[in-house]
């Protein structure tokens, strides 16, 4: 990793010296393109993004389309990095206007994931979600409400990795071009963009002290019509609260959220939030008994398992439990301000994705259908009950995993979670995916037994699982 970085720096210096000797661009007075950080960014695009583009050319179709938007986004950020060196540090309204070109490209990318779901949905989501990493350029200091640039790039990739891993599993034995595309996309950010930011902008962009000022009015020639409203100023409090929660901007909680509130479609996660009453809490619900009845099992398999009553919720209750309820079709739900004393309860959600950042005590996924859950660490257990077709990925540690009365579960274990104790009951199609031993980063899939043979021997029954040919 360090050697690659040194090579890129040496290449940038060599090009700078060559251009200086030839006098290229000296007369223009614009030395932005000659800056080592800009040359290194060009090398980043050529080395890493070029590999993604080469794979996309072989695949074609929507994968090629979203890759072209990816190229456009990186090109726009390069232009912004050049302008940063010629511009005074703006206020929040000015920053929103300054970053508007990048916002527009990301909005264009989001449009590719809307409408009818294509066969390459995982490719589209992986590429589109990864673009939030480019928002590191909006970091203006500790008070802006977002993570440090290096950390932001790493955290932003986590959501994209959920879909990226699905590509690696789906095409493991099908088409190597898709595997190459997925692996190249990850390396574009880790180590690519992360190492670039670490080398040149670990504390954020360095604005000019004598450059031009940026106001809420557009700095580009293509100005909006007279009287167009300026971007709203950032709120005084965090946007990630129970009253005004926006999942797609939970990491950048203040000024950053105001700047990039439209990057990921800008749609609020919930409306009209209300407190969970005692009868809605898990411990007080009459349907949560230790025995699953036949009627409940039949209703689960015959109709979607999500609640038809109650508003969508994403809120912290009494400082101890995160409640995610009745979310339908939400792909960008994020819980970031959590700690090891809090639990997460996901109930009645359908066709949504929840990302849990940080260590929590317990995670329960109850009566959900077509859900994706991505979490870092859990202290006690991750429980999946009464669900249909769920996918869960653990990026850190999880001592216990429980799957109960569930039809269709794919659980991705990280290397740190391979020692987890996994319990299944009254469940089918449970597959555990673990990192392969090879360096290519693929996943090995293991199907857990659904059928057992019981033999009475020596005064007791001996139980053995029926072998599965699909086992990893």
CSV table of C-alpha atoms in Angstrom, one decimal:
chain,number,residue,atom,x,y,z
A,1,UNK,CA,0.0,0.0,0.0
A,2,UNK,CA,2.8,2.4,1.0
A,3,UNK,CA,4.8,1.5,-2.0
A,4,UNK,CA,1.9,2.3,-4.4
A,5,UNK,CA,1.4,5.6,-2.7
A,6,UNK,CA,5.1,6.5,-3.0
A,7,UNK,CA,5.0,5.5,-6.7
A,8,UNK,CA,2.1,7.8,-7.3
A,9,UNK,CA,3.8,10.7,-5.5
A,10,UNK,CA,7.0,10.1,-7.5
A,11,UNK,CA,5.0,10.0,-10.7
A,12,UNK,CA,3.3,13.3,-9.8
A,13,UNK,CA,6.7,15.0,-9.0
A,14,UNK,CA,8.2,13.8,-12.2
A,15,UNK,CA,5.3,15.2,-14.2
A,16,UNK,CA,5.5,18.4,-12.3
A,17,UNK,CA,9.2,18.8,-13.1
A,18,UNK,CA,8.6,17.9,-16.8
A,19,UNK,CA,5.9,20.5,-17.1
A,20,UNK,CA,7.9,23.1,-15.3
A,21,UNK,CA,10.9,22.7,-17.6
A,22,UNK,CA,8.7,22.8,-20.7
A,23,UNK,CA,7.0,25.9,-19.4
A,24,UNK,CA,3.6,24.4,-20.1
A,25,UNK,CA,0.7,26.3,-18.7
A,26,UNK,CA,3.0,28.8,-17.1
A,27,UNK,CA,1.6,31.7,-19.2
A,28,UNK,CA,-1.9,31.0,-18.1
A,29,UNK,CA,-1.3,31.8,-14.5
A,30,UNK,CA,-3.4,28.8,-13.5
A,31,UNK,CA,-1.1,26.5,-11.6
A,32,UNK,CA,-3.9,24.3,-10.2
A,33,UNK,CA,-3.3,21.5,-12.7
A,34,UNK,CA,0.4,21.5,-11.8
A,35,UNK,CA,-0.1,21.1,-8.1
A,36,UNK,CA,1.2,17.8,-6.8
A,37,UNK,CA,-2.1,17.0,-5.1
A,38,UNK,CA,-4.0,17.5,-8.4
A,39,UNK,CA,-1.4,15.4,-10.3
A,40,UNK,CA,-1.8,12.6,-7.7
A,41,UNK,CA,-5.6,12.8,-8.1
A,42,UNK,CA,-5.2,12.3,-11.8
A,43,UNK,CA,-3.0,9.3,-11.1
A,44,UNK,CA,-5.7,8.0,-8.8
A,45,UNK,CA,-8.3,8.3,-11.5
A,46,UNK,CA,-6.0,6.7,-14.1
A,47,UNK,CA,-4.9,3.8,-11.9
A,48,UNK,CA,-8.0,2.9,-10.0
A,49,UNK,CA,-11.0,4.3,-11.8
A,50,UNK,CA,-9.4,3.2,-15.1
A,51,UNK,CA,-9.6,-0.4,-13.8
A,52,UNK,CA,-13.3,0.0,-13.0
A,53,UNK,CA,-13.9,1.4,-16.4
A,54,UNK,CA,-12.1,-1.3,-18.2
A,55,UNK,CA,-14.2,-4.0,-16.5
A,56,UNK,CA,-17.4,-2.0,-17.2
A,57,UNK,CA,-16.5,-1.8,-20.9
A,58,UNK,CA,-16.6,-5.6,-21.0
A,59,UNK,CA,-19.9,-5.8,-19.2
A,60,UNK,CA,-21.7,-2.9,-20.9
A,61,UNK,CA,-25.3,-1.9,-20.3
A,62,UNK,CA,-26.3,-0.3,-17.0
A,63,UNK,CA,-23.0,-1.2,-15.4
A,64,UNK,CA,-21.2,0.9,-18.0
A,65,UNK,CA,-23.7,3.7,-17.6
A,66,UNK,CA,-23.3,4.0,-13.9
A,67,UNK,CA,-19.5,3.7,-14.3
A,68,UNK,CA,-19.6,6.7,-16.6
A,69,UNK,CA,-21.4,8.7,-14.0
A,70,UNK,CA,-18.8,7.6,-11.5
A,71,UNK,CA,-16.1,9.0,-13.8
A,72,UNK,CA,-18.0,12.2,-14.1
A,73,UNK,CA,-18.3,12.5,-10.3
A,74,UNK,CA,-14.5,12.1,-9.9
A,75,UNK,CA,-13.8,14.6,-12.7
A,76,UNK,CA,-16.1,17.1,-11.0
A,77,UNK,CA,-14.3,16.6,-7.7
A,78,UNK,CA,-11.0,17.2,-9.4
A,79,UNK,CA,-12.3,20.6,-10.7
A,80,UNK,CA,-13.5,21.4,-7.2
A,81,UNK,CA,-10.0,20.6,-5.7
A,82,UNK,CA,-8.5,23.0,-8.2
A,83,UNK,CA,-11.0,25.7,-7.3
A,84,UNK,CA,-10.4,25.2,-3.6
A,85,UNK,CA,-6.9,26.5,-4.0
A,86,UNK,CA,-8.2,29.7,-5.6
A,87,UNK,CA,-11.2,30.3,-3.2
A,88,UNK,CA,-11.6,31.6,0.3
A,89,UNK,CA,-13.2,29.3,2.8
A,90,UNK,CA,-17.0,29.9,2.4
A,91,UNK,CA,-19.8,29.8,4.9
A,92,UNK,CA,-22.3,27.0,4.9
A,93,UNK,CA,-24.6,28.6,2.3
A,94,UNK,CA,-21.6,29.3,0.1
A,95,UNK,CA,-20.2,25.8,0.5
A,96,UNK,CA,-23.6,24.4,-0.6
A,97,UNK,CA,-23.4,26.4,-3.8
A,98,UNK,CA,-19.7,25.5,-4.3
A,99,UNK,CA,-20.4,21.8,-4.1
A,100,UNK,CA,-23.6,22.0,-6.2
A,101,UNK,CA,-21.9,20.5,-9.3
A,102,UNK,CA,-21.0,17.4,-7.3
A,103,UNK,CA,-24.4,17.2,-5.8
A,104,UNK,CA,-26.0,17.3,-9.3
A,105,UNK,CA,-23.9,14.4,-10.5
A,106,UNK,CA,-24.7,12.3,-7.4
A,107,UNK,CA,-28.4,13.1,-7.9
A,108,UNK,CA,-28.1,11.9,-11.5
A,109,UNK,CA,-26.5,8.7,-10.2
A,110,UNK,CA,-29.4,8.1,-7.8
A,111,UNK,CA,-31.8,8.3,-10.6
A,112,UNK,CA,-30.3,5.1,-12.1
A,113,UNK,CA,-31.5,3.1,-9.1
A,114,UNK,CA,-35.1,4.3,-9.3
A,115,UNK,CA,-37.9,2.7,-11.2
A,116,UNK,CA,-38.1,-1.0,-12.1
A,117,UNK,CA,-35.4,-3.0,-10.4
A,118,UNK,CA,-32.9,-4.3,-13.0
A,119,UNK,CA,-30.7,-7.4,-13.1
A,120,UNK,CA,-27.8,-5.1,-12.2
A,121,UNK,CA,-29.4,-3.5,-9.2
A,122,UNK,CA,-26.5,-4.5,-6.9
A,123,UNK,CA,-24.0,-2.9,-9.3
A,124,UNK,CA,-26.0,0.3,-9.4
A,125,UNK,CA,-26.4,0.6,-5.6
A,126,UNK,CA,-22.8,-0.3,-5.0
A,127,UNK,CA,-21.6,2.5,-7.3
A,128,UNK,CA,-24.2,5.1,-6.3
A,129,UNK,CA,-23.8,4.5,-2.5
A,130,UNK,CA,-20.0,4.7,-2.9
A,131,UNK,CA,-20.2,8.3,-4.2
A,132,UNK,CA,-21.0,9.6,-0.7
A,133,UNK,CA,-17.3,9.1,0.0
A,134,UNK,CA,-16.6,12.1,-2.2
A,135,UNK,CA,-18.4,14.3,0.4
A,136,UNK,CA,-15.1,14.4,2.4
A,137,UNK,CA,-14.4,17.6,0.5
A,138,UNK,CA,-17.2,19.3,2.6
A,139,UNK,CA,-15.3,18.8,5.8
A,140,UNK,CA,-14.7,22.3,7.3
A,141,UNK,CA,-13.7,21.4,10.9
A,142,UNK,CA,-14.8,19.6,14.0
A,143,UNK,CA,-17.9,21.7,14.3
A,144,UNK,CA,-19.3,20.7,10.8
A,145,UNK,CA,-20.9,17.6,12.2
A,146,UNK,CA,-19.2,15.0,10.0
A,147,UNK,CA,-16.3,12.6,10.5
A,148,UNK,CA,-12.7,13.4,9.6
A,149,UNK,CA,-12.0,13.0,5.9
A,150,UNK,CA,-10.2,9.7,6.1
A,151,UNK,CA,-12.8,8.2,8.4
A,152,UNK,CA,-15.6,9.5,6.2
A,153,UNK,CA,-14.2,7.7,3.2
A,154,UNK,CA,-14.0,4.5,5.1
A,155,UNK,CA,-17.5,4.8,6.6
A,156,UNK,CA,-19.0,5.7,3.3
A,157,UNK,CA,-17.8,2.6,1.7
A,158,UNK,CA,-19.4,0.4,4.3
A,159,UNK,CA,-22.9,0.8,2.8
A,160,UNK,CA,-21.7,0.3,-0.7
A,161,UNK,CA,-19.8,-2.8,0.4
A,162,UNK,CA,-23.1,-4.5,1.4
A,163,UNK,CA,-24.1,-4.6,-2.3
A,164,UNK,CA,-20.6,-5.1,-3.5
A,165,UNK,CA,-20.4,-8.4,-1.6
A,166,UNK,CA,-23.6,-9.5,-3.2
A,167,UNK,CA,-22.0,-9.1,-6.6
A,168,UNK,CA,-19.0,-11.2,-5.5
A,169,UNK,CA,-21.3,-14.0,-4.3
A,170,UNK,CA,-23.6,-13.9,-7.3
A,171,UNK,CA,-20.9,-13.9,-10.0
A,172,UNK,CA,-18.4,-16.1,-8.2
A,173,UNK,CA,-18.8,-18.9,-10.7
A,174,UNK,CA,-20.4,-16.9,-13.6
A,175,UNK,CA,-18.6,-14.0,-15.1
A,176,UNK,CA,-15.1,-12.9,-14.0
A,177,UNK,CA,-15.7,-9.4,-15.5
A,178,UNK,CA,-18.3,-8.7,-12.8
A,179,UNK,CA,-15.9,-9.9,-10.1
A,180,UNK,CA,-13.2,-7.6,-11.5
A,181,UNK,CA,-15.6,-4.7,-11.5
A,182,UNK,CA,-16.6,-5.2,-7.9
A,183,UNK,CA,-13.1,-5.6,-6.7
A,184,UNK,CA,-11.8,-2.6,-8.6
A,185,UNK,CA,-14.6,-0.5,-7.3
A,186,UNK,CA,-13.6,-1.3,-3.7
A,187,UNK,CA,-10.0,-0.6,-4.4
A,188,UNK,CA,-10.9,2.8,-5.9
A,189,UNK,CA,-11.9,3.8,-2.4
A,190,UNK,CA,-9.9,1.5,-0.2
A,191,UNK,CA,-7.0,2.0,-0.5
A,192,UNK,CA,-7.3,4.5,-3.4
A,193,UNK,CA,-9.3,7.5,-2.3
A,194,UNK,CA,-8.5,6.9,1.4
A,195,UNK,CA,-4.8,7.0,0.9
A,196,UNK,CA,-5.0,10.0,-1.3
A,197,UNK,CA,-7.0,12.0,1.3
A,198,UNK,CA,-4.6,10.7,4.0
A,199,UNK,CA,-1.6,12.1,2.0
A,200,UNK,CA,-2.9,15.5,0.9
A,201,UNK,CA,-6.1,16.4,2.9
A,202,UNK,CA,-6.2,14.6,6.2
A,203,UNK,CA,-7.7,17.7,7.8
A,204,UNK,CA,-10.0,18.6,4.9
A,205,UNK,CA,-9.5,20.9,1.9
A,206,UNK,CA,-7.0,23.8,2.3
A,207,UNK,CA,-8.7,27.0,1.1
A,208,UNK,CA,-7.0,30.0,-0.1
A,209,UNK,CA,-6.6,33.0,2.2
A,210,UNK,CA,-6.4,35.5,-0.6
A,211,UNK,CA,-8.7,33.9,-3.2
A,212,UNK,CA,-12.1,34.8,-4.4
A,213,UNK,CA,-15.1,34.6,-2.1
A,214,UNK,CA,-18.0,32.2,-2.7
A,215,UNK,CA,-21.5,33.3,-1.7
A,216,UNK,CA,-24.9,31.7,-2.0
A,217,UNK,CA,-25.0,33.0,-5.6
A,218,UNK,CA,-23.8,30.5,-8.2
A,219,UNK,CA,-20.1,31.0,-9.2
A,220,UNK,CA,-20.6,29.2,-12.5
A,221,UNK,CA,-21.7,31.0,-15.7
A,222,UNK,CA,-24.9,28.9,-15.8
A,223,UNK,CA,-26.7,30.9,-13.1
A,224,UNK,CA,-30.3,30.2,-12.2
A,225,UNK,CA,-33.1,32.5,-13.0
A,226,UNK,CA,-33.3,35.8,-11.1
A,227,UNK,CA,-34.9,35.4,-7.7
A,228,UNK,CA,-34.1,31.7,-7.3
A,229,UNK,CA,-34.0,30.7,-3.7
A,230,UNK,CA,-30.6,30.1,-2.0
A,231,UNK,CA,-29.8,26.8,-0.3
A,232,UNK,CA,-31.1,26.8,3.3
A,233,UNK,CA,-28.6,27.5,6.1
A,234,UNK,CA,-27.7,24.5,8.3
A,235,UNK,CA,-29.9,23.9,11.4
A,236,UNK,CA,-28.6,24.7,14.8
A,237,UNK,CA,-29.1,21.1,16.0
A,238,UNK,CA,-28.3,17.7,14.6
A,239,UNK,CA,-30.6,16.5,11.8
A,240,UNK,CA,-30.4,13.0,13.2
A,241,UNK,CA,-33.1,13.3,15.9
A,242,UNK,CA,-36.4,11.7,16.5
A,243,UNK,CA,-38.2,14.7,15.1
A,244,UNK,CA,-36.3,15.4,11.9
A,245,UNK,CA,-34.4,12.2,11.2
A,246,UNK,CA,-32.8,11.9,7.8
A,247,UNK,CA,-31.1,8.5,7.5
A,248,UNK,CA,-29.0,9.3,4.5
A,249,UNK,CA,-27.3,12.1,6.3
A,250,UNK,CA,-26.9,10.7,9.8
A,251,UNK,CA,-23.2,10.7,9.8
A,252,UNK,CA,-22.9,14.4,8.7
A,253,UNK,CA,-25.3,15.7,11.4
A,254,UNK,CA,-25.1,19.5,11.1
A,255,UNK,CA,-23.6,21.8,8.5
A,256,UNK,CA,-22.6,18.8,6.3
A,257,UNK,CA,-26.2,17.6,6.3
A,258,UNK,CA,-27.4,21.0,5.1
A,259,UNK,CA,-24.8,21.0,2.3
A,260,UNK,CA,-25.5,17.5,1.1
A,261,UNK,CA,-29.1,17.0,2.1
A,262,UNK,CA,-30.0,16.3,-1.6
A,263,UNK,CA,-27.1,14.0,-2.4
A,264,UNK,CA,-28.9,10.8,-1.6
A,265,UNK,CA,-32.3,12.0,-3.0
A,266,UNK,CA,-32.8,14.1,0.1
A,267,UNK,CA,-35.9,12.1,1.2
A,268,UNK,CA,-36.7,12.1,4.9
A,269,UNK,CA,-36.7,8.7,6.5
A,270,UNK,CA,-39.7,9.2,8.6
A,271,UNK,CA,-42.6,11.6,9.0
A,272,UNK,CA,-44.8,12.2,12.0
A,273,UNK,CA,-42.7,10.2,14.5
A,274,UNK,CA,-44.3,9.3,17.7
A,275,UNK,CA,-43.2,7.5,20.9
A,276,UNK,CA,-43.5,3.7,21.1
A,277,UNK,CA,-46.1,2.9,23.7
A,278,UNK,CA,-45.7,0.2,26.3
A,279,UNK,CA,-47.9,-2.3,24.4
A,280,UNK,CA,-45.7,-1.9,21.3
A,281,UNK,CA,-42.5,-2.8,23.1
A,282,UNK,CA,-41.1,-6.3,22.5
A,283,UNK,CA,-41.3,-7.4,26.1
A,284,UNK,CA,-45.0,-6.4,26.4
A,285,UNK,CA,-46.3,-7.8,23.1
A,286,UNK,CA,-48.6,-10.7,23.5
A,287,UNK,CA,-47.5,-12.3,20.3
A,288,UNK,CA,-43.9,-12.8,21.5
A,289,UNK,CA,-44.2,-16.1,23.3
A,290,UNK,CA,-41.7,-18.9,23.4
A,291,UNK,CA,-43.9,-21.1,21.1
A,292,UNK,CA,-44.6,-20.3,17.5
A,293,UNK,CA,-48.1,-21.5,16.6
A,294,UNK,CA,-49.2,-23.1,13.4
A,295,UNK,CA,-51.5,-20.2,12.5
A,296,UNK,CA,-48.6,-17.7,12.9
A,297,UNK,CA,-46.3,-19.9,10.7
A,298,UNK,CA,-49.0,-20.2,8.0
A,299,UNK,CA,-49.6,-16.4,8.0
A,300,UNK,CA,-45.9,-15.8,7.7
A,301,UNK,CA,-45.5,-17.9,4.6
A,302,UNK,CA,-48.7,-16.8,2.9
A,303,UNK,CA,-48.4,-13.1,3.2
A,304,UNK,CA,-45.6,-10.5,3.7
A,305,UNK,CA,-44.5,-10.3,7.3
A,306,UNK,CA,-44.7,-6.6,8.1
A,307,UNK,CA,-47.0,-4.5,10.1
A,308,UNK,CA,-49.8,-2.7,8.4
A,309,UNK,CA,-50.5,-0.4,11.3
A,310,UNK,CA,-48.5,2.5,12.7
A,311,UNK,CA,-46.2,5.1,11.2
A,312,UNK,CA,-42.6,4.5,10.1
A,313,UNK,CA,-40.2,5.1,13.0
A,314,UNK,CA,-36.4,5.6,13.4
A,315,UNK,CA,-35.8,6.9,16.9
A,316,UNK,CA,-33.9,6.4,20.1
A,317,UNK,CA,-36.3,5.6,23.0
A,318,UNK,CA,-35.5,6.4,26.6
A,319,UNK,CA,-31.8,6.6,25.6
A,320,UNK,CA,-31.6,2.7,25.5
A,321,UNK,CA,-33.4,1.3,22.5
A,322,UNK,CA,-33.3,2.2,18.8
A,323,UNK,CA,-36.6,1.5,17.2
A,324,UNK,CA,-36.8,1.0,13.5
A,325,UNK,CA,-40.4,0.2,12.6
A,326,UNK,CA,-42.7,0.0,9.6
A,327,UNK,CA,-40.1,1.2,7.1
A,328,UNK,CA,-41.0,0.2,3.5
A,329,UNK,CA,-38.7,0.7,0.5
A,330,UNK,CA,-36.1,2.6,2.4
A,331,UNK,CA,-32.5,1.8,1.3
A,332,UNK,CA,-30.6,4.3,3.3
A,333,UNK,CA,-31.5,3.9,7.0
A,334,UNK,CA,-28.5,4.7,9.2
A,335,UNK,CA,-28.0,4.5,13.0
A,336,UNK,CA,-24.7,6.2,13.9
A,337,UNK,CA,-25.0,7.6,17.4
A,338,UNK,CA,-25.1,4.3,19.3
A,339,UNK,CA,-23.1,2.7,22.1
A,340,UNK,CA,-22.6,-0.7,23.7
A,341,UNK,CA,-25.4,-0.1,26.3
A,342,UNK,CA,-28.1,0.4,23.6
A,343,UNK,CA,-30.1,-2.2,21.7
A,344,UNK,CA,-31.6,-2.1,18.2
A,345,UNK,CA,-35.1,-3.4,17.5
A,346,UNK,CA,-36.1,-3.6,13.8
A,347,UNK,CA,-39.8,-4.6,13.4
A,348,UNK,CA,-42.3,-4.8,10.5
A,349,UNK,CA,-40.0,-3.4,7.8
A,350,UNK,CA,-40.0,-4.5,4.2
A,351,UNK,CA,-37.6,-4.1,1.2
A,352,UNK,CA,-35.3,-1.8,3.2
A,353,UNK,CA,-31.6,-1.6,4.3
A,354,UNK,CA,-30.5,-0.6,7.8
A,355,UNK,CA,-26.9,0.3,8.6
A,356,UNK,CA,-25.8,0.2,12.2
A,357,UNK,CA,-22.5,2.0,12.8
A,358,UNK,CA,-20.7,1.3,16.1
A,359,UNK,CA,-21.0,-1.3,18.8
A,360,UNK,CA,-24.5,-2.1,20.3
A,361,UNK,CA,-25.6,-4.5,22.9
A,362,UNK,CA,-28.2,-6.5,21.0
A,363,UNK,CA,-29.9,-6.5,17.6
A,364,UNK,CA,-33.3,-8.0,17.0
A,365,UNK,CA,-34.9,-8.3,13.6
A,366,UNK,CA,-38.6,-9.2,13.9
A,367,UNK,CA,-41.2,-9.8,11.3
A,368,UNK,CA,-39.3,-8.3,8.4
A,369,UNK,CA,-39.3,-9.2,4.7
A,370,UNK,CA,-36.6,-8.6,2.0
A,371,UNK,CA,-34.4,-6.7,4.5
A,372,UNK,CA,-30.7,-6.0,4.5
A,373,UNK,CA,-29.0,-5.2,7.8
A,374,UNK,CA,-25.3,-4.2,8.1
A,375,UNK,CA,-23.8,-3.8,11.5
A,376,UNK,CA,-20.3,-3.5,13.0
A,377,UNK,CA,-20.2,-5.1,16.5
A,378,UNK,CA,-22.7,-6.6,18.8
A,379,UNK,CA,-22.0,-7.4,22.5
A,380,UNK,CA,-24.7,-10.0,23.2
A,381,UNK,CA,-26.5,-11.4,20.1
A,382,UNK,CA,-28.0,-10.8,16.8
A,383,UNK,CA,-31.5,-12.3,16.7
A,384,UNK,CA,-33.6,-12.9,13.6
A,385,UNK,CA,-37.2,-14.0,14.2
A,386,UNK,CA,-40.3,-14.4,12.1
A,387,UNK,CA,-38.7,-13.1,9.0
A,388,UNK,CA,-38.7,-13.8,5.2
A,389,UNK,CA,-35.7,-13.4,2.9
A,390,UNK,CA,-33.3,-11.3,5.0
A,391,UNK,CA,-29.6,-10.6,4.5
A,392,UNK,CA,-27.4,-9.6,7.4
A,393,UNK,CA,-23.7,-8.7,7.4
A,394,UNK,CA,-21.4,-8.5,10.4
A,395,UNK,CA,-18.3,-6.4,9.9
A,396,UNK,CA,-16.9,-6.9,13.3
A,397,UNK,CA,-17.7,-9.3,16.1
A,398,UNK,CA,-20.9,-11.1,17.1
A,399,UNK,CA,-20.6,-13.8,19.8
A,400,UNK,CA,-24.1,-15.2,19.2
A,401,UNK,CA,-26.4,-15.4,16.2
A,402,UNK,CA,-30.0,-16.8,16.5
A,403,UNK,CA,-32.3,-17.5,13.6
A,404,UNK,CA,-35.9,-18.5,14.6
A,405,UNK,CA,-38.9,-19.2,12.5
A,406,UNK,CA,-37.4,-17.6,9.4
A,407,UNK,CA,-37.6,-18.6,5.7
A,408,UNK,CA,-34.5,-17.4,3.8
A,409,UNK,CA,-31.5,-15.9,5.6
A,410,UNK,CA,-28.1,-15.1,4.3
A,411,UNK,CA,-25.6,-14.1,7.1
A,412,UNK,CA,-22.2,-12.7,6.2
A,413,UNK,CA,-19.6,-13.3,9.0
A,414,UNK,CA,-16.4,-11.2,9.2
A,415,UNK,CA,-13.1,-12.8,10.1
A,416,UNK,CA,-13.5,-11.5,13.7
A,417,UNK,CA,-16.9,-13.2,13.9
A,418,UNK,CA,-16.0,-16.7,12.7
A,419,UNK,CA,-16.2,-18.0,16.3
A,420,UNK,CA,-19.9,-17.0,16.7
A,421,UNK,CA,-22.3,-19.5,18.1
A,422,UNK,CA,-25.2,-19.9,15.6
A,423,UNK,CA,-28.5,-21.3,16.7
A,424,UNK,CA,-31.4,-22.1,14.3
A,425,UNK,CA,-34.9,-23.3,14.9
A,426,UNK,CA,-37.9,-23.8,12.7
A,427,UNK,CA,-36.0,-22.1,9.8
A,428,UNK,CA,-35.2,-22.9,6.2
A,429,UNK,CA,-32.7,-21.7,3.6
A,430,UNK,CA,-30.2,-20.4,6.1
A,431,UNK,CA,-26.8,-19.8,4.5
A,432,UNK,CA,-23.7,-18.6,6.3
A,433,UNK,CA,-21.1,-16.8,4.2
A,434,UNK,CA,-17.5,-16.6,5.5
A,435,UNK,CA,-14.4,-14.9,4.0
A,436,UNK,CA,-12.5,-17.3,1.7
A,437,UNK,CA,-8.9,-18.1,2.7
A,438,UNK,CA,-7.6,-16.8,-0.6
A,439,UNK,CA,-6.4,-13.2,-1.2
A,440,UNK,CA,-9.1,-12.4,-3.8
A,441,UNK,CA,-11.7,-11.5,-1.1
A,442,UNK,CA,-14.4,-13.9,-2.2
A,443,UNK,CA,-17.0,-15.4,0.1
A,444,UNK,CA,-17.5,-19.1,0.8
A,445,UNK,CA,-21.1,-20.1,1.3
A,446,UNK,CA,-22.3,-22.8,3.7
A,447,UNK,CA,-25.9,-24.0,3.9
A,448,UNK,CA,-27.0,-25.0,7.4
A,449,UNK,CA,-28.9,-28.3,7.7
A,450,UNK,CA,-32.7,-28.3,7.6
A,451,UNK,CA,-33.2,-32.0,7.9
A,452,UNK,CA,-32.0,-34.4,10.5
A,453,UNK,CA,-31.9,-38.2,11.0
A,454,UNK,CA,-32.8,-39.5,14.5
A,455,UNK,CA,-31.7,-43.0,15.4
A,456,UNK,CA,-32.4,-44.8,18.7
A,457,UNK,CA,-29.2,-46.4,19.8
A,458,UNK,CA,-27.9,-47.6,23.2
A,459,UNK,CA,-30.9,-46.3,25.0
A,460,UNK,CA,-31.0,-42.8,23.5
A,461,UNK,CA,-31.6,-41.0,20.2
A,462,UNK,CA,-28.6,-39.9,18.2
A,463,UNK,CA,-29.2,-37.1,15.8
A,464,UNK,CA,-27.2,-36.3,12.7
A,465,UNK,CA,-27.9,-33.7,10.0
A,466,UNK,CA,-28.7,-34.8,6.5
A,467,UNK,CA,-25.7,-33.8,4.3
A,468,UNK,CA,-26.2,-30.9,1.9
A,469,UNK,CA,-24.4,-30.9,-1.4
A,470,UNK,CA,-24.7,-27.1,-1.5
A,471,UNK,CA,-22.5,-26.7,1.5
A,472,UNK,CA,-19.5,-24.5,1.0
